[in-house]
Amino acid sequence: MVYGIIDQMIWRPSLQSPQSVGIFARATGNGGDRNMISFAIDAGINLKAPFKGRDNDTVGLGWGIGRASSGQRRYDRNSGAPVQGNENHLELTYQAQVMPWWVMQPDFQYVWHPSGGVTDWTGNRLVGNEAIFGLHSNITF
C-alpha cells in the first residue's frame, strides 16, 4: 500500500484575518490481487470564514474517484457479474459553529456508478447514481 496526503492553506488576506482558502489531495494505491479498491484519489478546496461574522465556519467542495482492483474485476468476469470499474463522487459541505462547543455540518454527496457498477438486489440492473444528504453534529465538553 502506498498513500500520500497534501493539505495546505494557499491564501489568507492577512495574518489577522480568520478567512483563508485551503486545498487538499489524497491518493492511495493498493495491491490489486487482495484489495477490492486498487486506486483512489480525492481532492478539494475549502474556505474558512466564508461570511462576515462566521469566523469559525468552513465551506468545502471535494471530488474523488475509486477504481475496482484487477482481482475484483477478474472475480466479476468469472462469476458472470457486471465488471466493476470506477466510482466518482462530488461533495459539498458546510461546517457551522452554532455555539462555541457545538458544530453542525450538513453535507451533500453525489455518487456516479456506485461501487464501480454493481447490480441492485434483483440482479437485473445496475444501481443508479445516488444523491446523499447527511448531517453531522459534534459537541465538545
Short mmCIF file of C-alpha atoms in Angstrom, two decimals:
data_model
loop_
_atom_site.label_atom_id
_atom_site.label_comp_id
_atom_site.label_asym_id
_atom_site.label_seq_id
_atom_site.Cartn_x
_atom_site.Cartn_y
_atom_site.Cartn_z
CA MET A 1 0.00 0.00 0.00
CA VAL A 2 1.21 3.48 -0.87
CA TYR A 3 -0.55 6.71 0.04
CA GLY A 4 0.06 10.43 0.19
CA ILE A 5 -1.75 13.43 1.64
CA ILE A 6 -1.43 17.14 0.89
CA ASP A 7 -3.35 19.69 2.99
CA GLN A 8 -2.24 23.28 2.56
CA MET A 9 -3.55 26.80 3.16
CA ILE A 10 -2.92 28.69 -0.09
CA TRP A 11 -4.42 32.12 0.63
CA ARG A 12 -5.05 34.38 3.59
CA PRO A 13 -5.67 38.13 3.19
CA SER A 14 -3.63 39.00 6.30
CA LEU A 15 -2.15 37.35 9.38
CA GLN A 16 -5.01 38.74 11.48
CA SER A 17 -7.79 37.57 9.15
CA PRO A 18 -9.84 34.49 10.08
CA GLN A 19 -10.55 33.94 6.38
CA SER A 20 -8.41 31.51 4.39
CA VAL A 21 -8.52 29.14 1.44
CA GLY A 22 -7.06 25.66 1.66
CA ILE A 23 -6.64 22.76 -0.74
CA PHE A 24 -6.23 19.06 -0.10
CA ALA A 25 -5.47 15.92 -2.07
CA ARG A 26 -5.14 12.29 -1.04
CA ALA A 27 -4.12 9.31 -3.13
CA THR A 28 -3.71 5.63 -2.33
CA GLY A 29 -2.63 2.59 -4.29
CA ASN A 30 -3.17 -0.97 -3.07
CA GLY A 31 -2.29 -4.44 -4.31
CA GLY A 32 -4.95 -5.41 -6.84
CA ASP A 33 -4.70 -9.10 -6.02
CA ARG A 34 -6.02 -8.74 -2.45
CA ASN A 35 -7.98 -5.46 -2.22
CA MET A 36 -11.35 -4.51 -3.69
CA ILE A 37 -10.11 -0.97 -4.43
CA SER A 38 -6.67 -0.69 -6.02
CA PHE A 39 -6.54 3.07 -6.53
CA ALA A 40 -8.34 6.05 -5.05
CA ILE A 41 -7.79 9.79 -5.17
CA ASP A 42 -9.75 12.72 -3.81
CA ALA A 43 -9.12 16.44 -3.82
CA GLY A 44 -10.89 19.60 -2.86
CA ILE A 45 -10.91 23.16 -1.68
CA ASN A 46 -12.24 24.80 1.49
CA LEU A 47 -12.94 28.36 2.55
CA LYS A 48 -12.73 29.24 6.24
CA ALA A 49 -14.83 32.19 7.49
CA PRO A 50 -16.90 32.36 4.29
CA PHE A 51 -19.21 35.07 5.67
CA LYS A 52 -18.66 38.14 7.82
CA GLY A 53 -19.20 37.23 11.48
CA ARG A 54 -18.85 33.47 10.81
CA ASP A 55 -15.13 33.18 11.62
CA ASN A 56 -15.23 29.50 12.62
CA ASP A 57 -17.37 28.23 9.74
CA THR A 58 -15.96 26.37 6.74
CA VAL A 59 -17.44 25.55 3.35
CA GLY A 60 -15.83 22.81 1.28
CA LEU A 61 -16.08 21.21 -2.13
CA GLY A 62 -14.42 17.91 -2.99
CA TRP A 63 -14.24 15.26 -5.70
CA GLY A 64 -12.96 11.71 -5.67
CA ILE A 65 -12.59 8.53 -7.70
CA GLY A 66 -12.06 4.92 -6.71
CA ARG A 67 -11.02 2.11 -9.07
CA ALA A 68 -12.03 -1.52 -8.60
CA SER A 69 -8.94 -3.72 -8.43
CA SER A 70 -7.84 -6.20 -11.08
CA GLY A 71 -8.69 -9.01 -8.66
CA GLN A 72 -12.23 -7.69 -8.18
CA ARG A 73 -12.73 -7.25 -11.92
CA ARG A 74 -11.43 -10.80 -12.56
CA TYR A 75 -13.83 -12.17 -9.92
CA ASP A 76 -16.72 -10.29 -11.58
CA ARG A 77 -15.84 -11.69 -15.03
CA ASN A 78 -15.51 -15.24 -13.72
CA SER A 79 -18.84 -15.07 -11.86
CA GLY A 80 -20.72 -13.52 -14.78
CA ALA A 81 -21.43 -10.31 -12.85
CA PRO A 82 -21.05 -6.86 -14.42
CA VAL A 83 -17.38 -5.92 -14.24
CA GLN A 84 -16.86 -3.08 -11.78
CA GLY A 85 -14.91 -0.03 -12.87
CA ASN A 86 -14.69 3.47 -11.39
CA GLU A 87 -16.85 5.22 -8.82
CA ASN A 88 -16.80 9.03 -8.76
CA HIS A 89 -18.22 11.34 -6.13
CA LEU A 90 -18.69 15.05 -5.58
CA GLU A 91 -19.22 16.50 -2.10
CA LEU A 92 -20.35 19.90 -0.84
CA THR A 93 -20.31 20.56 2.90
CA TYR A 94 -20.65 23.42 5.38
CA GLN A 95 -19.37 23.36 8.97
CA ALA A 96 -21.27 25.87 11.09
CA GLN A 97 -20.19 26.67 14.64
CA VAL A 98 -23.59 27.03 16.28
CA MET A 99 -22.17 27.54 19.78
CA PRO A 100 -18.54 27.62 20.97
CA TRP A 101 -18.95 23.94 21.92
CA TRP A 102 -21.24 22.78 19.07
CA VAL A 103 -20.61 22.33 15.33
CA MET A 104 -23.28 21.27 12.82
CA GLN A 105 -22.27 20.06 9.37
CA PRO A 106 -24.82 19.49 6.60
CA ASP A 107 -23.37 17.51 3.72
CA PHE A 108 -24.41 16.68 0.16
CA GLN A 109 -22.74 13.99 -1.95
CA TYR A 110 -23.47 12.76 -5.44
CA VAL A 111 -22.06 9.38 -6.50
CA TRP A 112 -21.71 8.24 -10.10
CA HIS A 113 -21.52 4.46 -10.68
CA PRO A 114 -21.74 3.37 -7.00
CA SER A 115 -19.17 0.63 -6.28
CA GLY A 116 -17.98 0.98 -9.86
CA GLY A 117 -21.17 -0.53 -11.30
CA VAL A 118 -22.94 -3.22 -9.29
CA THR A 119 -26.40 -4.72 -9.72
CA ASP A 120 -29.32 -3.98 -7.45
CA TRP A 121 -30.87 -6.63 -5.20
CA THR A 122 -32.73 -8.19 -8.15
CA GLY A 123 -29.51 -8.74 -10.08
CA ASN A 124 -31.23 -7.46 -13.23
CA ARG A 125 -30.00 -3.87 -13.47
CA LEU A 126 -27.16 -1.68 -12.29
CA VAL A 127 -27.57 0.50 -9.23
CA GLY A 128 -28.19 4.07 -10.40
CA ASN A 129 -26.32 7.20 -9.44
CA GLU A 130 -27.05 8.34 -5.90
CA ALA A 131 -27.67 11.68 -4.16
CA ILE A 132 -26.88 11.56 -0.44
CA PHE A 133 -27.75 14.14 2.20
CA GLY A 134 -26.31 13.97 5.69
CA LEU A 135 -25.96 15.96 8.89
CA HIS A 136 -23.05 15.60 11.28
CA SER A 137 -23.00 17.12 14.76
CA ASN A 138 -20.03 17.49 17.07
CA ILE A 139 -20.34 18.57 20.71
CA THR A 140 -17.19 19.29 22.71
CA PHE A 141 -17.29 19.11 26.51
#
